Amino acid sequence: MSLATLPDRPGGGDPAETVPVRMQVNAVLAALPRRQRAVLVLRYLEDLSERQVADILGPVRAHAGRVR
């Protein structure tokens, strides 16, 4: 599955249908270096701004980049 097929936000419906995607996301996150994983979790799953993540972890641009 490519990132292009993942929705920006969870939709309605049966939560069990999202299990395979969540498992895949968790596997990809687990394969990343610890700091990069922390940046992505804080930035995109916790929806913190780049500034908030930088306040917590230090400079982040090299780790998160822009996702479009």
mmCIF file of N, CA, C and O in Angstrom:
data_model
loop_
_atom_site.group_PDB
_atom_site.id
_atom_site.type_symbol
_atom_site.label_atom_id
_atom_site.label_comp_id
_atom_site.label_asym_id
_atom_site.label_seq_id
_atom_site.Cartn_x
_atom_site.Cartn_y
_atom_site.Cartn_z
ATOM 1 N N MET A 1 0.853 -1.176 0.000
ATOM 2 C CA MET A 1 0.000 0.000 0.000
ATOM 3 C C MET A 1 0.892 1.230 0.000
ATOM 4 O O MET A 1 1.844 1.315 0.740
ATOM 5 N N SER A 2 0.563 2.209 -0.825
ATOM 6 C CA SER A 2 1.357 3.435 -0.860
ATOM 7 C C SER A 2 0.717 4.490 0.028
ATOM 8 O O SER A 2 -0.459 4.412 0.372
ATOM 9 N N LEU A 3 1.522 5.476 0.385
ATOM 10 C CA LEU A 3 0.991 6.566 1.210
ATOM 11 C C LEU A 3 -0.090 7.342 0.481
ATOM 12 O O LEU A 3 -0.946 7.951 1.115
ATOM 13 N N ALA A 4 -0.075 7.325 -0.842
ATOM 14 C CA ALA A 4 -1.079 8.054 -1.616
ATOM 15 C C ALA A 4 -2.483 7.501 -1.388
ATOM 16 O O ALA A 4 -3.464 8.210 -1.568
ATOM 17 N N THR A 5 -2.592 6.251 -0.948
ATOM 18 C CA THR A 5 -3.916 5.665 -0.752
ATOM 19 C C THR A 5 -4.432 5.823 0.671
ATOM 20 O O THR A 5 -5.568 5.478 0.945
ATOM 21 N N LEU A 6 -3.605 6.343 1.577
ATOM 22 C CA LEU A 6 -4.039 6.519 2.959
ATOM 23 C C LEU A 6 -4.838 7.808 3.107
ATOM 24 O O LEU A 6 -4.452 8.851 2.590
ATOM 25 N N PRO A 7 -5.963 7.765 3.811
ATOM 26 C CA PRO A 7 -6.742 8.993 4.026
ATOM 27 C C PRO A 7 -6.038 9.919 5.017
ATOM 28 O O PRO A 7 -5.239 9.478 5.845
ATOM 29 N N ASP A 8 -6.332 11.219 4.925
ATOM 30 C CA ASP A 8 -5.774 12.195 5.859
ATOM 31 C C ASP A 8 -6.334 12.004 7.259
ATOM 32 O O ASP A 8 -5.643 12.192 8.248
ATOM 33 N N ARG A 9 -7.590 11.685 7.344
ATOM 34 C CA ARG A 9 -8.275 11.521 8.624
ATOM 35 C C ARG A 9 -9.098 10.240 8.585
ATOM 36 O O ARG A 9 -9.590 9.831 7.538
ATOM 37 N N PRO A 10 -9.283 9.609 9.741
ATOM 38 C CA PRO A 10 -10.110 8.409 9.760
ATOM 39 C C PRO A 10 -11.554 8.731 9.412
ATOM 40 O O PRO A 10 -12.057 9.796 9.784
ATOM 41 N N GLY A 11 -12.180 7.851 8.696
ATOM 42 C CA GLY A 11 -13.573 8.036 8.333
ATOM 43 C C GLY A 11 -14.478 7.256 9.263
ATOM 44 O O GLY A 11 -14.030 6.624 10.215
ATOM 45 N N GLY A 12 -15.764 7.315 8.983
ATOM 46 C CA GLY A 12 -16.711 6.556 9.780
ATOM 47 C C GLY A 12 -16.653 5.091 9.392
ATOM 48 O O GLY A 12 -15.766 4.641 8.682
ATOM 49 N N GLY A 13 -17.586 4.340 9.849
ATOM 50 C CA GLY A 13 -17.634 2.934 9.504
ATOM 51 C C GLY A 13 -17.075 2.047 10.588
ATOM 52 O O GLY A 13 -16.856 2.470 11.721
ATOM 53 N N ASP A 14 -16.831 0.826 10.220
ATOM 54 C CA ASP A 14 -16.364 -0.196 11.141
ATOM 55 C C ASP A 14 -14.894 0.031 11.496
ATOM 56 O O ASP A 14 -14.030 -0.030 10.619
ATOM 57 N N PRO A 15 -14.562 0.293 12.767
ATOM 58 C CA PRO A 15 -13.162 0.511 13.158
ATOM 59 C C PRO A 15 -12.261 -0.682 12.850
ATOM 60 O O PRO A 15 -11.070 -0.520 12.640
ATOM 61 N N ALA A 16 -12.832 -1.880 12.783
ATOM 62 C CA ALA A 16 -12.027 -3.069 12.487
ATOM 63 C C ALA A 16 -11.426 -2.990 11.083
ATOM 64 O O ALA A 16 -10.386 -3.595 10.819
ATOM 65 N N GLU A 17 -12.060 -2.237 10.199
ATOM 66 C CA GLU A 17 -11.544 -2.096 8.838
ATOM 67 C C GLU A 17 -10.223 -1.322 8.805
ATOM 68 O O GLU A 17 -9.467 -1.444 7.854
ATOM 69 N N THR A 18 -9.941 -0.547 9.837
ATOM 70 C CA THR A 18 -8.708 0.243 9.853
ATOM 71 C C THR A 18 -7.531 -0.514 10.453
ATOM 72 O O THR A 18 -6.401 -0.028 10.399
ATOM 73 N N VAL A 19 -7.773 -1.690 11.006
ATOM 74 C CA VAL A 19 -6.706 -2.448 11.674
ATOM 75 C C VAL A 19 -5.529 -2.733 10.742
ATOM 76 O O VAL A 19 -4.379 -2.491 11.118
ATOM 77 N N PRO A 20 -5.741 -3.230 9.516
ATOM 78 C CA PRO A 20 -4.580 -3.503 8.661
ATOM 79 C C PRO A 20 -3.741 -2.255 8.377
ATOM 80 O O PRO A 20 -2.507 -2.314 8.395
ATOM 81 N N VAL A 21 -4.384 -1.137 8.152
ATOM 82 C CA VAL A 21 -3.649 0.105 7.878
ATOM 83 C C VAL A 21 -2.892 0.547 9.125
ATOM 84 O O VAL A 21 -1.711 0.917 9.055
ATOM 85 N N ARG A 22 -3.537 0.499 10.290
ATOM 86 C CA ARG A 22 -2.855 0.887 11.532
ATOM 87 C C ARG A 22 -1.673 -0.021 11.814
ATOM 88 O O ARG A 22 -0.613 0.436 12.250
ATOM 89 N N MET A 23 -1.823 -1.301 11.550
ATOM 90 C CA MET A 23 -0.711 -2.232 11.756
ATOM 91 C C MET A 23 0.453 -1.900 10.818
ATOM 92 O O MET A 23 1.614 -1.952 11.219
ATOM 93 N N GLN A 24 0.127 -1.553 9.585
ATOM 94 C CA GLN A 24 1.171 -1.195 8.621
ATOM 95 C C GLN A 24 1.868 0.098 9.029
ATOM 96 O O GLN A 24 3.094 0.187 8.968
ATOM 97 N N VAL A 25 1.123 1.089 9.451
ATOM 98 C CA VAL A 25 1.713 2.345 9.914
ATOM 99 C C VAL A 25 2.612 2.092 11.121
ATOM 100 O O VAL A 25 3.734 2.611 11.194
ATOM 101 N N ASN A 26 2.139 1.298 12.065
ATOM 102 C CA ASN A 26 2.951 0.973 13.243
ATOM 103 C C ASN A 26 4.243 0.267 12.852
ATOM 104 O O ASN A 26 5.303 0.540 13.417
ATOM 105 N N ALA A 27 4.180 -0.633 11.886
ATOM 106 C CA ALA A 27 5.381 -1.352 11.443
ATOM 107 C C ALA A 27 6.376 -0.397 10.795
ATOM 108 O O ALA A 27 7.586 -0.481 11.044
ATOM 109 N N VAL A 28 5.884 0.514 9.977
ATOM 110 C CA VAL A 28 6.768 1.484 9.327
ATOM 111 C C VAL A 28 7.391 2.406 10.377
ATOM 112 O O VAL A 28 8.592 2.672 10.348
ATOM 113 N N LEU A 29 6.587 2.891 11.313
ATOM 114 C CA LEU A 29 7.124 3.749 12.376
ATOM 115 C C LEU A 29 8.167 3.012 13.210
ATOM 116 O O LEU A 29 9.199 3.579 13.560
ATOM 117 N N ALA A 30 7.921 1.747 13.516
ATOM 118 C CA ALA A 30 8.857 0.975 14.330
ATOM 119 C C ALA A 30 10.202 0.791 13.633
ATOM 120 O O ALA A 30 11.229 0.640 14.300
ATOM 121 N N ALA A 31 10.212 0.826 12.300
ATOM 122 C CA ALA A 31 11.453 0.634 11.547
ATOM 123 C C ALA A 31 12.304 1.904 11.482
ATOM 124 O O ALA A 31 13.470 1.838 11.107
ATOM 125 N N LEU A 32 11.732 3.038 11.846
ATOM 126 C CA LEU A 32 12.470 4.305 11.784
ATOM 127 C C LEU A 32 13.386 4.477 12.995
ATOM 128 O O LEU A 32 13.115 3.917 14.060
ATOM 129 N N PRO A 33 14.426 5.288 12.834
ATOM 130 C CA PRO A 33 15.240 5.638 14.006
ATOM 131 C C PRO A 33 14.359 6.325 15.054
ATOM 132 O O PRO A 33 13.374 6.996 14.726
ATOM 133 N N ARG A 34 14.721 6.184 16.303
ATOM 134 C CA ARG A 34 13.900 6.664 17.422
ATOM 135 C C ARG A 34 13.536 8.148 17.318
ATOM 136 O O ARG A 34 12.389 8.532 17.510
ATOM 137 N N ARG A 35 14.508 8.999 17.018
ATOM 138 C CA ARG A 35 14.234 10.437 16.945
ATOM 139 C C ARG A 35 13.302 10.775 15.787
ATOM 140 O O ARG A 35 12.381 11.576 15.933
ATOM 141 N N GLN A 36 13.527 10.167 14.630
ATOM 142 C CA GLN A 36 12.665 10.430 13.482
ATOM 143 C C GLN A 36 11.241 9.968 13.776
ATOM 144 O O GLN A 36 10.272 10.634 13.439
ATOM 145 N N ARG A 37 11.119 8.827 14.420
ATOM 146 C CA ARG A 37 9.797 8.318 14.802
ATOM 147 C C ARG A 37 9.105 9.293 15.749
ATOM 148 O O ARG A 37 7.922 9.598 15.595
ATOM 149 N N ALA A 38 9.848 9.824 16.721
ATOM 150 C CA ALA A 38 9.271 10.785 17.670
ATOM 151 C C ALA A 38 8.784 12.038 16.947
ATOM 152 O O ALA A 38 7.700 12.547 17.244
ATOM 153 N N VAL A 39 9.567 12.525 15.996
ATOM 154 C CA VAL A 39 9.164 13.711 15.230
ATOM 155 C C VAL A 39 7.862 13.448 14.492
ATOM 156 O O VAL A 39 6.926 14.252 14.554
ATOM 157 N N LEU A 40 7.781 12.338 13.798
ATOM 158 C CA LEU A 40 6.580 12.039 13.017
ATOM 159 C C LEU A 40 5.352 11.830 13.893
ATOM 160 O O LEU A 40 4.261 12.304 13.572
ATOM 161 N N VAL A 41 5.521 11.146 15.004
ATOM 162 C CA VAL A 41 4.390 10.924 15.911
ATOM 163 C C VAL A 41 3.897 12.252 16.477
ATOM 164 O O VAL A 41 2.698 12.539 16.466
ATOM 165 N N LEU A 42 4.817 13.088 16.953
ATOM 166 C CA LEU A 42 4.407 14.377 17.525
ATOM 167 C C LEU A 42 3.798 15.288 16.463
ATOM 168 O O LEU A 42 2.789 15.951 16.700
ATOM 169 N N ARG A 43 4.409 15.317 15.288
ATOM 170 C CA ARG A 43 3.968 16.249 14.243
ATOM 171 C C ARG A 43 2.646 15.835 13.623
ATOM 172 O O ARG A 43 1.739 16.641 13.459
ATOM 173 N N TYR A 44 2.522 14.570 13.254
ATOM 174 C CA TYR A 44 1.371 14.161 12.453
ATOM 175 C C TYR A 44 0.309 13.387 13.230
ATOM 176 O O TYR A 44 -0.874 13.533 12.945
ATOM 177 N N LEU A 45 0.691 12.596 14.202
ATOM 178 C CA LEU A 45 -0.331 11.885 14.967
ATOM 179 C C LEU A 45 -0.859 12.728 16.121
ATOM 180 O O LEU A 45 -2.042 12.686 16.445
ATOM 181 N N GLU A 46 0.027 13.502 16.757
ATOM 182 C CA GLU A 46 -0.401 14.390 17.844
ATOM 183 C C GLU A 46 -0.790 15.774 17.322
ATOM 184 O O GLU A 46 -1.258 16.616 18.074
ATOM 185 N N ASP A 47 -0.537 16.015 16.028
ATOM 186 C CA ASP A 47 -0.933 17.254 15.338
ATOM 187 C C ASP A 47 -0.298 18.500 15.958
ATOM 188 O O ASP A 47 -0.925 19.545 16.057
ATOM 189 N N LEU A 48 0.954 18.375 16.406
ATOM 190 C CA LEU A 48 1.681 19.530 16.919
ATOM 191 C C LEU A 48 2.314 20.285 15.766
ATOM 192 O O LEU A 48 2.645 19.703 14.730
ATOM 193 N N SER A 49 2.506 21.577 15.941
ATOM 194 C CA SER A 49 3.176 22.382 14.922
ATOM 195 C C SER A 49 4.665 22.060 14.918
ATOM 196 O O SER A 49 5.204 21.468 15.866
ATOM 197 N N GLU A 50 5.355 22.472 13.847
ATOM 198 C CA GLU A 50 6.805 22.290 13.797
ATOM 199 C C GLU A 50 7.463 22.987 14.986
ATOM 200 O O GLU A 50 8.412 22.469 15.563
ATOM 201 N N ARG A 51 6.962 24.149 15.345
ATOM 202 C CA ARG A 51 7.519 24.903 16.470
ATOM 203 C C ARG A 51 7.360 24.124 17.775
ATOM 204 O O ARG A 51 8.269 24.043 18.580
ATOM 205 N N GLN A 52 6.181 23.558 17.997
ATOM 206 C CA GLN A 52 5.952 22.788 19.221
ATOM 207 C C GLN A 52 6.864 21.564 19.287
ATOM 208 O O GLN A 52 7.420 21.260 20.339
ATOM 209 N N VAL A 53 7.026 20.881 18.156
ATOM 210 C CA VAL A 53 7.912 19.719 18.125
ATOM 211 C C VAL A 53 9.350 20.153 18.375
ATOM 212 O O VAL A 53 10.082 19.518 19.130
ATOM 213 N N ALA A 54 9.752 21.271 17.771
ATOM 214 C CA ALA A 54 11.111 21.783 17.974
ATOM 215 C C ALA A 54 11.335 22.160 19.433
ATOM 216 O O ALA A 54 12.423 21.945 19.976
ATOM 217 N N ASP A 55 10.319 22.713 20.076
ATOM 218 C CA ASP A 55 10.445 23.051 21.496
ATOM 219 C C ASP A 55 10.669 21.801 22.343
ATOM 220 O O ASP A 55 11.362 21.838 23.354
ATOM 221 N N ILE A 56 10.087 20.698 21.921
ATOM 222 C CA ILE A 56 10.218 19.441 22.666
ATOM 223 C C ILE A 56 11.525 18.721 22.321
ATOM 224 O O ILE A 56 12.239 18.267 23.208
ATOM 225 N N LEU A 57 11.831 18.614 21.030
ATOM 226 C CA LEU A 57 12.939 17.772 20.584
ATOM 227 C C LEU A 57 14.140 18.517 20.007
ATOM 228 O O LEU A 57 15.151 17.895 19.731
ATOM 229 N N GLY A 58 14.008 19.815 19.767
ATOM 230 C CA GLY A 58 15.061 20.543 19.069
ATOM 231 C C GLY A 58 14.696 20.667 17.595
ATOM 232 O O GLY A 58 13.583 20.329 17.201
ATOM 233 N N PRO A 59 15.621 21.140 16.745
ATOM 234 C CA PRO A 59 15.314 21.340 15.317
ATOM 235 C C PRO A 59 14.768 20.068 14.673
ATOM 236 O O PRO A 59 15.269 18.974 14.919
ATOM 237 N N VAL A 60 13.718 20.238 13.833
ATOM 238 C CA VAL A 60 13.042 19.069 13.277
ATOM 239 C C VAL A 60 13.006 19.010 11.765
ATOM 240 O O VAL A 60 12.658 17.995 11.205
ATOM 241 N N ARG A 61 13.321 20.055 11.089
ATOM 242 C CA ARG A 61 13.141 20.073 9.625
ATOM 243 C C ARG A 61 13.829 18.906 8.923
ATOM 244 O O ARG A 61 13.302 18.344 7.994
ATOM 245 N N ALA A 62 14.993 18.543 9.351
ATOM 246 C CA ALA A 62 15.729 17.448 8.711
ATOM 247 C C ALA A 62 15.020 16.112 8.918
ATOM 248 O O ALA A 62 15.242 15.175 8.171
ATOM 249 N N HIS A 63 14.139 16.017 9.899
ATOM 250 C CA HIS A 63 13.485 14.739 10.203
ATOM 251 C C HIS A 63 12.082 14.641 9.630
ATOM 252 O O HIS A 63 11.674 13.575 9.221
ATOM 253 N N ALA A 64 11.332 15.715 9.602
ATOM 254 C CA ALA A 64 9.924 15.622 9.217
ATOM 255 C C ALA A 64 9.677 16.066 7.787
ATOM 256 O O ALA A 64 8.933 15.438 7.060
ATOM 257 N N GLY A 65 10.266 17.162 7.369
ATOM 258 C CA GLY A 65 10.007 17.671 6.031
ATOM 259 C C GLY A 65 8.560 18.072 5.872
ATOM 260 O O GLY A 65 7.796 18.137 6.816
ATOM 261 N N ARG A 66 8.183 18.296 4.660
ATOM 262 C CA ARG A 66 6.794 18.663 4.357
ATOM 263 C C ARG A 66 6.106 17.483 3.686
ATOM 264 O O ARG A 66 6.627 16.910 2.749
ATOM 265 N N VAL A 67 4.939 17.130 4.174
ATOM 266 C CA VAL A 67 4.146 16.086 3.565
ATOM 267 C C VAL A 67 3.018 16.751 2.807
ATOM 268 O O VAL A 67 2.333 17.610 3.346
ATOM 269 N N ARG A 68 2.846 16.372 1.567
ATOM 270 C CA ARG A 68 1.782 16.989 0.749
ATOM 271 C C ARG A 68 0.785 15.958 0.325
ATOM 272 O O ARG A 68 0.987 14.850 0.215
#
